[in-house]
PDB file of C-alpha atoms in Angstrom:
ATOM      1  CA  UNK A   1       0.000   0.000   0.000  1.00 46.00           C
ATOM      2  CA  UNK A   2       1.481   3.313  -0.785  1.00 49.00           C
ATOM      3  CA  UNK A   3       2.073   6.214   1.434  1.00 49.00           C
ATOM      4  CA  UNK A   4      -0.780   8.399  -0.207  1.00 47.00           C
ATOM      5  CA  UNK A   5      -3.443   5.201   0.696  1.00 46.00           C
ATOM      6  CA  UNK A   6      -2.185   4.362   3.898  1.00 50.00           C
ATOM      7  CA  UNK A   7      -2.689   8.435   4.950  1.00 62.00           C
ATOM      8  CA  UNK A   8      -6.065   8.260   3.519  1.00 76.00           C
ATOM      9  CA  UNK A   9      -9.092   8.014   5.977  1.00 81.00           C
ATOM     10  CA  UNK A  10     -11.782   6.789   3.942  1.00 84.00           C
ATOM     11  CA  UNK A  11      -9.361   3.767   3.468  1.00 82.00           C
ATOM     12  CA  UNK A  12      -8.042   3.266   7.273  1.00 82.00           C
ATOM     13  CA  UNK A  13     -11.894   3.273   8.419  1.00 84.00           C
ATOM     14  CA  UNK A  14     -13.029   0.359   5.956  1.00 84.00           C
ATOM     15  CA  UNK A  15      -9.624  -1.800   7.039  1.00 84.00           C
ATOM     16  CA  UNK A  16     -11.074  -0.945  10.788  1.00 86.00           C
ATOM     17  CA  UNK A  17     -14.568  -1.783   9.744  1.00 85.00           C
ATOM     18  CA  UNK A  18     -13.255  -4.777   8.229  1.00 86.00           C
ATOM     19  CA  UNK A  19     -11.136  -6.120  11.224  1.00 87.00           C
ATOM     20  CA  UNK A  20     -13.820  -5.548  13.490  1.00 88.00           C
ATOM     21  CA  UNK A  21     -16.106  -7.090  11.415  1.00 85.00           C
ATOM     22  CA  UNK A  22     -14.112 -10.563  11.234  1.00 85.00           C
ATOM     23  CA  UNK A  23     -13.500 -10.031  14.629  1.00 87.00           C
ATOM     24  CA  UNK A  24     -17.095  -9.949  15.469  1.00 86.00           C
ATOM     25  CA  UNK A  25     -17.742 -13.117  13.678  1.00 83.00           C
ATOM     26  CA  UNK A  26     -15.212 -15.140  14.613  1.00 86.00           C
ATOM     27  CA  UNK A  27     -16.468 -14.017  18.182  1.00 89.00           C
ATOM     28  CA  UNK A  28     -19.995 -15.113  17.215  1.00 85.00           C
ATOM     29  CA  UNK A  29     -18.892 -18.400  15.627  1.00 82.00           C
ATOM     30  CA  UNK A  30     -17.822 -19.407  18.734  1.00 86.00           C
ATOM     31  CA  UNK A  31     -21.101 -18.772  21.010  1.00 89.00           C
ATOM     32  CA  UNK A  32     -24.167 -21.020  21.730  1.00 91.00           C
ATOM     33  CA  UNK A  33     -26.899 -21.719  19.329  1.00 90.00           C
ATOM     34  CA  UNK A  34     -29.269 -19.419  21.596  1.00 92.00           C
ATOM     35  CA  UNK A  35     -26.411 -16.743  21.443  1.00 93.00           C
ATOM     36  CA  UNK A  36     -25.899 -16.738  18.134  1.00 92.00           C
ATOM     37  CA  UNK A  37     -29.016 -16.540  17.107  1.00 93.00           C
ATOM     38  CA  UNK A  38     -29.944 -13.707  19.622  1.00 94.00           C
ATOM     39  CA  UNK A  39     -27.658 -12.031  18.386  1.00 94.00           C
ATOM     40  CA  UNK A  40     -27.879 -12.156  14.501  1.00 93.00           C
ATOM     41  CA  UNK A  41     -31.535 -11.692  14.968  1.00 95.00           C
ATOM     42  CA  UNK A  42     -30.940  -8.199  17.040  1.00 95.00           C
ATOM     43  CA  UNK A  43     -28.428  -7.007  14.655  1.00 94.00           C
ATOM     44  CA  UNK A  44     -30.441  -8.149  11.596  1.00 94.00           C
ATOM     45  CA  UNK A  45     -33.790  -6.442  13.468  1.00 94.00           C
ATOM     46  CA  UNK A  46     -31.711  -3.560  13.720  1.00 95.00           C
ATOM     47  CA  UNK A  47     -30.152  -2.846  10.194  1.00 94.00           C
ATOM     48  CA  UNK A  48     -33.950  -3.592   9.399  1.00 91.00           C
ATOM     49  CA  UNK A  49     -35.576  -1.018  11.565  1.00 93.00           C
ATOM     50  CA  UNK A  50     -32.674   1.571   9.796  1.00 93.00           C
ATOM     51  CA  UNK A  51     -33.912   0.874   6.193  1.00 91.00           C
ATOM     52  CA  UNK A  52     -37.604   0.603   7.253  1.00 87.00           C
ATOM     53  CA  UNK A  53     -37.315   4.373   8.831  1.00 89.00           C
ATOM     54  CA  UNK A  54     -35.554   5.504   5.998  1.00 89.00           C
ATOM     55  CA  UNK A  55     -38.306   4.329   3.106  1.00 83.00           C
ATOM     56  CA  UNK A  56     -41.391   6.041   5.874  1.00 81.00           C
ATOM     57  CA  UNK A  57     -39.587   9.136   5.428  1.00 83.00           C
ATOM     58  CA  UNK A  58     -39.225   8.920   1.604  1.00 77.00           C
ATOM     59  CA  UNK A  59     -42.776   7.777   1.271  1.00 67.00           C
ATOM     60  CA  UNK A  60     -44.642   9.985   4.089  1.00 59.00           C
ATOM     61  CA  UNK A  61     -46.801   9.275   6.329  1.00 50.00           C
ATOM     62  CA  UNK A  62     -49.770   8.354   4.264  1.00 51.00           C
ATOM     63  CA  UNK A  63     -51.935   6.696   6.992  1.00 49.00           C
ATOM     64  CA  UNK A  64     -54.758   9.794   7.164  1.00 50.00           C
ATOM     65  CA  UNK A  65     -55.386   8.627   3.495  1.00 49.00           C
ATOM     66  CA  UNK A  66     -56.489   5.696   4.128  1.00 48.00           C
ATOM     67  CA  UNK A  67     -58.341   6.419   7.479  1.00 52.00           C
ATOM     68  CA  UNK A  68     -62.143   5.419   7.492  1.00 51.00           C
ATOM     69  CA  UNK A  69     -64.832   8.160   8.333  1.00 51.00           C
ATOM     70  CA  UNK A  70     -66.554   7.962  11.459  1.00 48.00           C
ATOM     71  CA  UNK A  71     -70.193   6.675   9.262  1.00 49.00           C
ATOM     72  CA  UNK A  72     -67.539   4.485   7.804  1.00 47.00           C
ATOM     73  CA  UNK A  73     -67.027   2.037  10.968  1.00 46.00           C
ATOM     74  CA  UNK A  74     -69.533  -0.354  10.267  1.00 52.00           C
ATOM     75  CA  UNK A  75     -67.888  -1.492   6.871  1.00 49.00           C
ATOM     76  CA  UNK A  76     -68.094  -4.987   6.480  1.00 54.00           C
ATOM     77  CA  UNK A  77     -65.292  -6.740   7.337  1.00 54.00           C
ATOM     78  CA  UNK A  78     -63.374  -7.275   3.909  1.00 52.00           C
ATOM     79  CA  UNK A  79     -63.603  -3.377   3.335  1.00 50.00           C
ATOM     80  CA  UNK A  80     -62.151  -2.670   6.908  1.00 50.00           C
ATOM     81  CA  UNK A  81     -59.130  -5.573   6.597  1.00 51.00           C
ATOM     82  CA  UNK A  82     -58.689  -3.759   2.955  1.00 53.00           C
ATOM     83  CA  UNK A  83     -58.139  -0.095   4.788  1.00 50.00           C
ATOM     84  CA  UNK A  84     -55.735  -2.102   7.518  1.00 55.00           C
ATOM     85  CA  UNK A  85     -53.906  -3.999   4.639  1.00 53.00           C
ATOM     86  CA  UNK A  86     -53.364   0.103   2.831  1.00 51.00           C
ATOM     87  CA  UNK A  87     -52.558   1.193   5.823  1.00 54.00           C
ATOM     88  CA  UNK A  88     -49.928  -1.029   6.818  1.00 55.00           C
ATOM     89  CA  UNK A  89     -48.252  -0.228   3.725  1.00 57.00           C
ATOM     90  CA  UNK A  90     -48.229   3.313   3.411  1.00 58.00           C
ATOM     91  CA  UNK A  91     -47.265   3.982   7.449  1.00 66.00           C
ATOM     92  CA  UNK A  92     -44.824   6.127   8.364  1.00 77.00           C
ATOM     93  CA  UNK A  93     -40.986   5.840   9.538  1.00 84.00           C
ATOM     94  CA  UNK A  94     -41.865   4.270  12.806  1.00 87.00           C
ATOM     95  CA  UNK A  95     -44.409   1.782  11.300  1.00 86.00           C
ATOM     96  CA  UNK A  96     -42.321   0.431   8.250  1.00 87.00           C
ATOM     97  CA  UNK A  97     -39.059   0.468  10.943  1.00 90.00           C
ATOM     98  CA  UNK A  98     -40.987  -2.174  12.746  1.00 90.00           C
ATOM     99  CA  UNK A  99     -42.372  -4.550   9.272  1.00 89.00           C
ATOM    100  CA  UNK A 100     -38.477  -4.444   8.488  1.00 92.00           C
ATOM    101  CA  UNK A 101     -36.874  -4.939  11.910  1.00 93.00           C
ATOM    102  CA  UNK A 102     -39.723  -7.676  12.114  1.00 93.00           C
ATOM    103  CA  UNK A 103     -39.134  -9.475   8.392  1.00 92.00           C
ATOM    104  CA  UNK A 104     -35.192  -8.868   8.450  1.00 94.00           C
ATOM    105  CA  UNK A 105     -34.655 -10.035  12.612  1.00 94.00           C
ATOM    106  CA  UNK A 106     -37.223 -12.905  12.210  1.00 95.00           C
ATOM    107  CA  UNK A 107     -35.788 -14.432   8.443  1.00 95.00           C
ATOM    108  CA  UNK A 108     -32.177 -13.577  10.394  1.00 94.00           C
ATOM    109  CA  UNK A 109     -32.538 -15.913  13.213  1.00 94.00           C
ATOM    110  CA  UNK A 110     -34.535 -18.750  11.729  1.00 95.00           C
ATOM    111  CA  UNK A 111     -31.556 -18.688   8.738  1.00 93.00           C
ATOM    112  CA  UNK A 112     -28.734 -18.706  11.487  1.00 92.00           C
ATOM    113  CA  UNK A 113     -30.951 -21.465  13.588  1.00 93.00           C
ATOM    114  CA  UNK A 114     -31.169 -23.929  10.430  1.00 92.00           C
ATOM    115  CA  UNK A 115     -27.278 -23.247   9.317  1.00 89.00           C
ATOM    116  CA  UNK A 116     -26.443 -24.434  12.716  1.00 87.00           C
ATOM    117  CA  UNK A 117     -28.563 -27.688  13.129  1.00 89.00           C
ATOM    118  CA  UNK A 118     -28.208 -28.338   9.494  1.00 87.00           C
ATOM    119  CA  UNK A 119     -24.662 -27.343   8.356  1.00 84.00           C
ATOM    120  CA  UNK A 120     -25.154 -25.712   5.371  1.00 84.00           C
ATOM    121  CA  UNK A 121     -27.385 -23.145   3.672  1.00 83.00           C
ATOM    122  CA  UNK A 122     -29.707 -24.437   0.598  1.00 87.00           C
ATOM    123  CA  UNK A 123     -33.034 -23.954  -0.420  1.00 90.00           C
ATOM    124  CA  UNK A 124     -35.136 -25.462   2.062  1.00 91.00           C
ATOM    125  CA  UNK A 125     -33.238 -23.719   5.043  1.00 91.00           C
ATOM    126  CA  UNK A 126     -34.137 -20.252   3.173  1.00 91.00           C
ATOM    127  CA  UNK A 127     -37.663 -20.891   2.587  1.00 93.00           C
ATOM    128  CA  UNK A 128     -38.502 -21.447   6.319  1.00 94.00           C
ATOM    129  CA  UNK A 129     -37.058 -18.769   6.952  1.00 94.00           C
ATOM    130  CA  UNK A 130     -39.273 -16.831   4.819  1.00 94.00           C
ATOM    131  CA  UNK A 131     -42.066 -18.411   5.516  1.00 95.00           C
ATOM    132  CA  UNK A 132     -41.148 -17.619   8.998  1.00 94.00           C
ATOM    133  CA  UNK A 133     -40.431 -13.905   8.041  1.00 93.00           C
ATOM    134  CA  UNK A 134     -44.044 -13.740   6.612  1.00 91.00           C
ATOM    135  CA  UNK A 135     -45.764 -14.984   9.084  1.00 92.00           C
ATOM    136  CA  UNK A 136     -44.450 -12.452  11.310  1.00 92.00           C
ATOM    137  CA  UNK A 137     -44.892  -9.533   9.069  1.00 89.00           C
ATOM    138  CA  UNK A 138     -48.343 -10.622   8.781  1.00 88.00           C
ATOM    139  CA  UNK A 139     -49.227 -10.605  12.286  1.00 87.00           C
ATOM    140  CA  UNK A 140     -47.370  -7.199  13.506  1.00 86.00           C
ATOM    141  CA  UNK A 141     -48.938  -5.244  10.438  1.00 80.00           C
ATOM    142  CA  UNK A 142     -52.209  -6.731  10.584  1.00 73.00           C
ATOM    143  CA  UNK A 143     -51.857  -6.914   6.358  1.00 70.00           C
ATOM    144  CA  UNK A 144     -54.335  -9.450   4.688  1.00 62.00           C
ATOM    145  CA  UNK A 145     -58.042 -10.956   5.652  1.00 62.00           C
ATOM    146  CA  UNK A 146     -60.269 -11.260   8.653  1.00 67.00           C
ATOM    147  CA  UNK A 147     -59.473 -14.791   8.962  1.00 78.00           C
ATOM    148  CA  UNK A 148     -55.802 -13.773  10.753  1.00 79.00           C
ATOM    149  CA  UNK A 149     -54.985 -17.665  11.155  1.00 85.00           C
ATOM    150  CA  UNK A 150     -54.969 -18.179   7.750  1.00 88.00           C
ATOM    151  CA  UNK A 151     -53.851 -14.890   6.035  1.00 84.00           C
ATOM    152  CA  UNK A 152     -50.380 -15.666   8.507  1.00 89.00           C
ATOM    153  CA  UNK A 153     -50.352 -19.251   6.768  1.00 92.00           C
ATOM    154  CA  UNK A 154     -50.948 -17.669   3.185  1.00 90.00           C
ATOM    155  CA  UNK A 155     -48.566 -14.868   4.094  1.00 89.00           C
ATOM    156  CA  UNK A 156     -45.594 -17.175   5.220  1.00 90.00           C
ATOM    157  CA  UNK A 157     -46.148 -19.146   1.951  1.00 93.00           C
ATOM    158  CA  UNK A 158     -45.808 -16.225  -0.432  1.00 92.00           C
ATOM    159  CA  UNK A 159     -42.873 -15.102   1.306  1.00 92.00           C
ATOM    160  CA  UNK A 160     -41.249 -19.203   0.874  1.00 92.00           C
ATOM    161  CA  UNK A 161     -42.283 -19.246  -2.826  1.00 93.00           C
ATOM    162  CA  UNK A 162     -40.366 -15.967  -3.223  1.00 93.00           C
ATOM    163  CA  UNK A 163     -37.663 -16.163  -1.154  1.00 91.00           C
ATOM    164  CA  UNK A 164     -36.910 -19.966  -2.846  1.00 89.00           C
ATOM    165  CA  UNK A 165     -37.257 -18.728  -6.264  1.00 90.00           C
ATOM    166  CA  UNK A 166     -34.473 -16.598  -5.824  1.00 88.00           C
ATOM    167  CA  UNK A 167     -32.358 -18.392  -3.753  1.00 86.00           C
ATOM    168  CA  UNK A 168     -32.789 -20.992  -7.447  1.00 84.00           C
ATOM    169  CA  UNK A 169     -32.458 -18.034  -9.640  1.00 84.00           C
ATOM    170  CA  UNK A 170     -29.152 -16.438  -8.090  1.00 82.00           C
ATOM    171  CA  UNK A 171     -27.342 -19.979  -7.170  1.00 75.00           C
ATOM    172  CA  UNK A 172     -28.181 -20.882 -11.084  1.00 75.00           C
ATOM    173  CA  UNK A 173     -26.346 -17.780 -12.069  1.00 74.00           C
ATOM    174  CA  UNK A 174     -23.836 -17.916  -9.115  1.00 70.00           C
ATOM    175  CA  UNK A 175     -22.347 -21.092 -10.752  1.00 64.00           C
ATOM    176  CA  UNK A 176     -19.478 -21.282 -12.883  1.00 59.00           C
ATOM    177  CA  UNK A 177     -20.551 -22.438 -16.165  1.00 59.00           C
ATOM    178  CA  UNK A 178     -20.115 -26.419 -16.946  1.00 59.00           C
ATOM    179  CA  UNK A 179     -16.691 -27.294 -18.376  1.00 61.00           C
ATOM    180  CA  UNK A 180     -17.072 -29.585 -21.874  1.00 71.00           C
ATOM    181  CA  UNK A 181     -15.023 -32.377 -20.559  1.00 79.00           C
ATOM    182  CA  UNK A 182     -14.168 -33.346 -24.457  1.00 84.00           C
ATOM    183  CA  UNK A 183     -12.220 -30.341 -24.667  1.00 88.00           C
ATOM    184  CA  UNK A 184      -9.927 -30.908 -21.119  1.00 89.00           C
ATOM    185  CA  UNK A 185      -7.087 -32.201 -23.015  1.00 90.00           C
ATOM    186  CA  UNK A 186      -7.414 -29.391 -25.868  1.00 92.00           C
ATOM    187  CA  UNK A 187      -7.755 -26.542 -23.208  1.00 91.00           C
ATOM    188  CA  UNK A 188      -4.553 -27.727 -21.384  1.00 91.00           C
ATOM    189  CA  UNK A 189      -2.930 -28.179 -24.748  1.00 93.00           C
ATOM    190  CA  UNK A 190      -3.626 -24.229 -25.539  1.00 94.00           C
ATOM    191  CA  UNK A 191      -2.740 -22.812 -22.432  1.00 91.00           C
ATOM    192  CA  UNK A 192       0.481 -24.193 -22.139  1.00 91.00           C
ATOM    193  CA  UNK A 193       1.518 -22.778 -25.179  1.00 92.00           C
ATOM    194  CA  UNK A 194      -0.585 -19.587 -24.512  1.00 92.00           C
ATOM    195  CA  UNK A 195      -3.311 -20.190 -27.386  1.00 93.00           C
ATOM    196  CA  UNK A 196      -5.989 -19.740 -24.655  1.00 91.00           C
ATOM    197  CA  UNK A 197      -7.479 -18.029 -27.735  1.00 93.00           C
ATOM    198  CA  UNK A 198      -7.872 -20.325 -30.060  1.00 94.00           C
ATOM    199  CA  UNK A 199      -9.868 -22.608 -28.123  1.00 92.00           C
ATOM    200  CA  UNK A 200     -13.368 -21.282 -30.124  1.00 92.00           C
ATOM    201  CA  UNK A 201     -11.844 -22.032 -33.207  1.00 94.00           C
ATOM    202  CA  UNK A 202     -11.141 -25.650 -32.020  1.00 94.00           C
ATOM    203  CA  UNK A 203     -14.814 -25.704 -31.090  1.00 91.00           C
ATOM    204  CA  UNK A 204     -16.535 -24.073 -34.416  1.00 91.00           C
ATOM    205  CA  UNK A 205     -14.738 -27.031 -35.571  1.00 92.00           C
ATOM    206  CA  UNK A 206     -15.546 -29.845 -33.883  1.00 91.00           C
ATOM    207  CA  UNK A 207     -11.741 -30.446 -33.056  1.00 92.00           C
ATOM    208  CA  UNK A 208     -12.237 -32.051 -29.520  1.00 90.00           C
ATOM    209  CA  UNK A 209      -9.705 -34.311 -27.408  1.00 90.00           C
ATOM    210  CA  UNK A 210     -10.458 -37.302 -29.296  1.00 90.00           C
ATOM    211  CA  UNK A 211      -9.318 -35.545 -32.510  1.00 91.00           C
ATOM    212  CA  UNK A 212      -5.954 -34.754 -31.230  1.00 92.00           C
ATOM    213  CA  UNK A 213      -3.845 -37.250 -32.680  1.00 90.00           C
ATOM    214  CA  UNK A 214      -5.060 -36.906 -35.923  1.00 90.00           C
ATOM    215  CA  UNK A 215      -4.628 -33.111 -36.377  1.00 92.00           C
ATOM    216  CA  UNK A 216      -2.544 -31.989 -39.525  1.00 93.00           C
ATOM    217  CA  UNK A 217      -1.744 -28.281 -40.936  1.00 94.00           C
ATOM    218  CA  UNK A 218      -5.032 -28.732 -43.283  1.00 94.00           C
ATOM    219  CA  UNK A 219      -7.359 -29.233 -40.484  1.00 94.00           C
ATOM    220  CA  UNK A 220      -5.998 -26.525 -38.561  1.00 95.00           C
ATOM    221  CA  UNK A 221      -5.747 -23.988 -41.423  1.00 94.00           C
ATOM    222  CA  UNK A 222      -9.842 -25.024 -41.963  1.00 95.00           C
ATOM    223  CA  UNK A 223     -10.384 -23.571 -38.660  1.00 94.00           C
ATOM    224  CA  UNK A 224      -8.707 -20.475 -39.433  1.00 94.00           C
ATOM    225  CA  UNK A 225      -5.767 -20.627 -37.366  1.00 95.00           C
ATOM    226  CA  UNK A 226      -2.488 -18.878 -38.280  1.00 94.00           C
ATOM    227  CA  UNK A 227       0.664 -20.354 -39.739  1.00 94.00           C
ATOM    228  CA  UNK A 228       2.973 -19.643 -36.168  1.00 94.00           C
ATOM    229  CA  UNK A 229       0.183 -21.250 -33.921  1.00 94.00           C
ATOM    230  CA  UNK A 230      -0.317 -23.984 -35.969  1.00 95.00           C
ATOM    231  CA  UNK A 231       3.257 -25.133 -36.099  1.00 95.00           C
ATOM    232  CA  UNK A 232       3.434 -24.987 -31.968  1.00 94.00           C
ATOM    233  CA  UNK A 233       0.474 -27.128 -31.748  1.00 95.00           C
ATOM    234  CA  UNK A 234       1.688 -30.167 -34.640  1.00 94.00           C
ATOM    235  CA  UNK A 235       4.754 -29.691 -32.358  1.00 92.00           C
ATOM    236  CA  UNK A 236       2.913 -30.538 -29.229  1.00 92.00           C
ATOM    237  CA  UNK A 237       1.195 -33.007 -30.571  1.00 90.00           C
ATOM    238  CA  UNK A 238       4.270 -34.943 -32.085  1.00 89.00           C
ATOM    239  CA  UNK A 239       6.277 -34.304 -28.388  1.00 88.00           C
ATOM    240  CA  UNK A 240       3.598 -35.891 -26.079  1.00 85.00           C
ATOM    241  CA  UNK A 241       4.119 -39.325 -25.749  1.00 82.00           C
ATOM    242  CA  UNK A 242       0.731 -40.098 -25.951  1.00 79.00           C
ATOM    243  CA  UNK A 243      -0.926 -38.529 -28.556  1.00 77.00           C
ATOM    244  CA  UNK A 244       2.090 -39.240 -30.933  1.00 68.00           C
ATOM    245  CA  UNK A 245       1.323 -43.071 -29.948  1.00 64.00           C
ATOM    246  CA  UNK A 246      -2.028 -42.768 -30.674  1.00 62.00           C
ATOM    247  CA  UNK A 247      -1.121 -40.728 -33.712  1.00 57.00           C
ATOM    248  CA  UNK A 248       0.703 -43.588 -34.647  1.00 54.00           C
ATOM    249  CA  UNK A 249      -2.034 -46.215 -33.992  1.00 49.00           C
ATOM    250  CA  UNK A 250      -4.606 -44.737 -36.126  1.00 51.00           C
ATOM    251  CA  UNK A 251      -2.494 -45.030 -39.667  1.00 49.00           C
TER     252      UNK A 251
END
């Protein structure tokens, strides 16, 4: 690190931030289940309760909106769970500080709970914990039907389906893509001799590993590679006692 980034502040804060933060969880790792998961759940409740505030302010206090006239309290009761669903959702920065501190805390703990007793973290781990995370939301904002047992049930659900559908969508794109294991041989082949980019043309042509041995100057001047390149590859081919043995077995 030079001198002008070691003097600089912005950068000695996030290498404190950072030390304290594996400090923190190295401390945690070590705790009880209970302590553990007291603890992530505060901290996640917390963080929660921060962005929660923060979106009431940006949206306003919209409650008065959606607050029923005084001829208006004998709706029926879809009508009056329909003005506590709106309600719910357009509170201010205390009321959407406690749906976040209550979905982030509660889908938190239940995560670090099921990471513990199970080991790892998949799918099924991060759907109870949404479903858990719904369930709650539902019953602290009082959002959904008169039936409360059931729109808790239906609530946890849609939160599962969600949460699990992403969990799918970002480990499917989180994964290395799939190497063609009839191209090991070829791949290892190029980048030894630093043709890593040549490897397509081996491909548009159908030039796999099992092709190796019977690769000539034609076949590689088909698939468009250069003169110099081509002559380092035959080479290859004709030093590796393998290839020139199988070379040799196929005439």
């Amino acid at each position: 690190m030079g001198q002008g980034e070691a003097q600089n502040p912005i950068l000695v804060l996030q290498a404190k931030f950072k030390e304290l933060e594996t400090g923190f969880k190295g401390w945690l790792a070590k705790q009880s289940l209970p302590v553990e998961a007291a603890v992530v759940t505060t901290t996640s409740a917390a963080q929660g309760a921060a962005i929660g505030a923060f979106m009431g302010t940006l949206t306003g206090d919209s409650t008065s909106l959606f607050t029923p006239p005084t001829e208006a309290v004998n709706l029926n009761p879809k009508a009056m769970a329909s003005l506590k669903q709106a309600q719910a959702l357009a509170g201010g920065p205390l009321i959407q500080a406690r749906n976040f501190a209550v979905m982030t805390g509660v889908n938190a703990g239940i995560s670090c709970v099921m990471k513990r007793l199970r080991g790892k973290e998949d799918v099924q781990s991060s759907m109870v914990a949404a479903f858990g995370s719904g369930a709650m939301f539902s019953l602290v904002s009082g959002v959904g039907g008169p039936n409360q047992a059931m729109n808790t049930v239906t609530s946890g659900l849609f939160f599962a389906l969600v949460q699990g559908g992403l969990f799918q969508l970002g480990h499917k794109f989180s994964q290395p893509p799939a190497e063609d294991v009839h191209y090991l041989k070829t791949k290892s082949m190029l980048s030894s001799l630093g043709l890593q980019n040549y490897e397509k043309n081996f491909k548009k042509g159908l030039l796999a590993d099992n092709t190796l041995p019977l690769l000539n100057d034609s076949a590689l001047r088909d698939v468009k590679i250069p003169p110099g390149p081509r002559l380092l590859i035959l080479d290859h081919i004709e030093k590796d006692p393998e290839l020139k043995g199988r070379r040799k077995g196929s005439h």
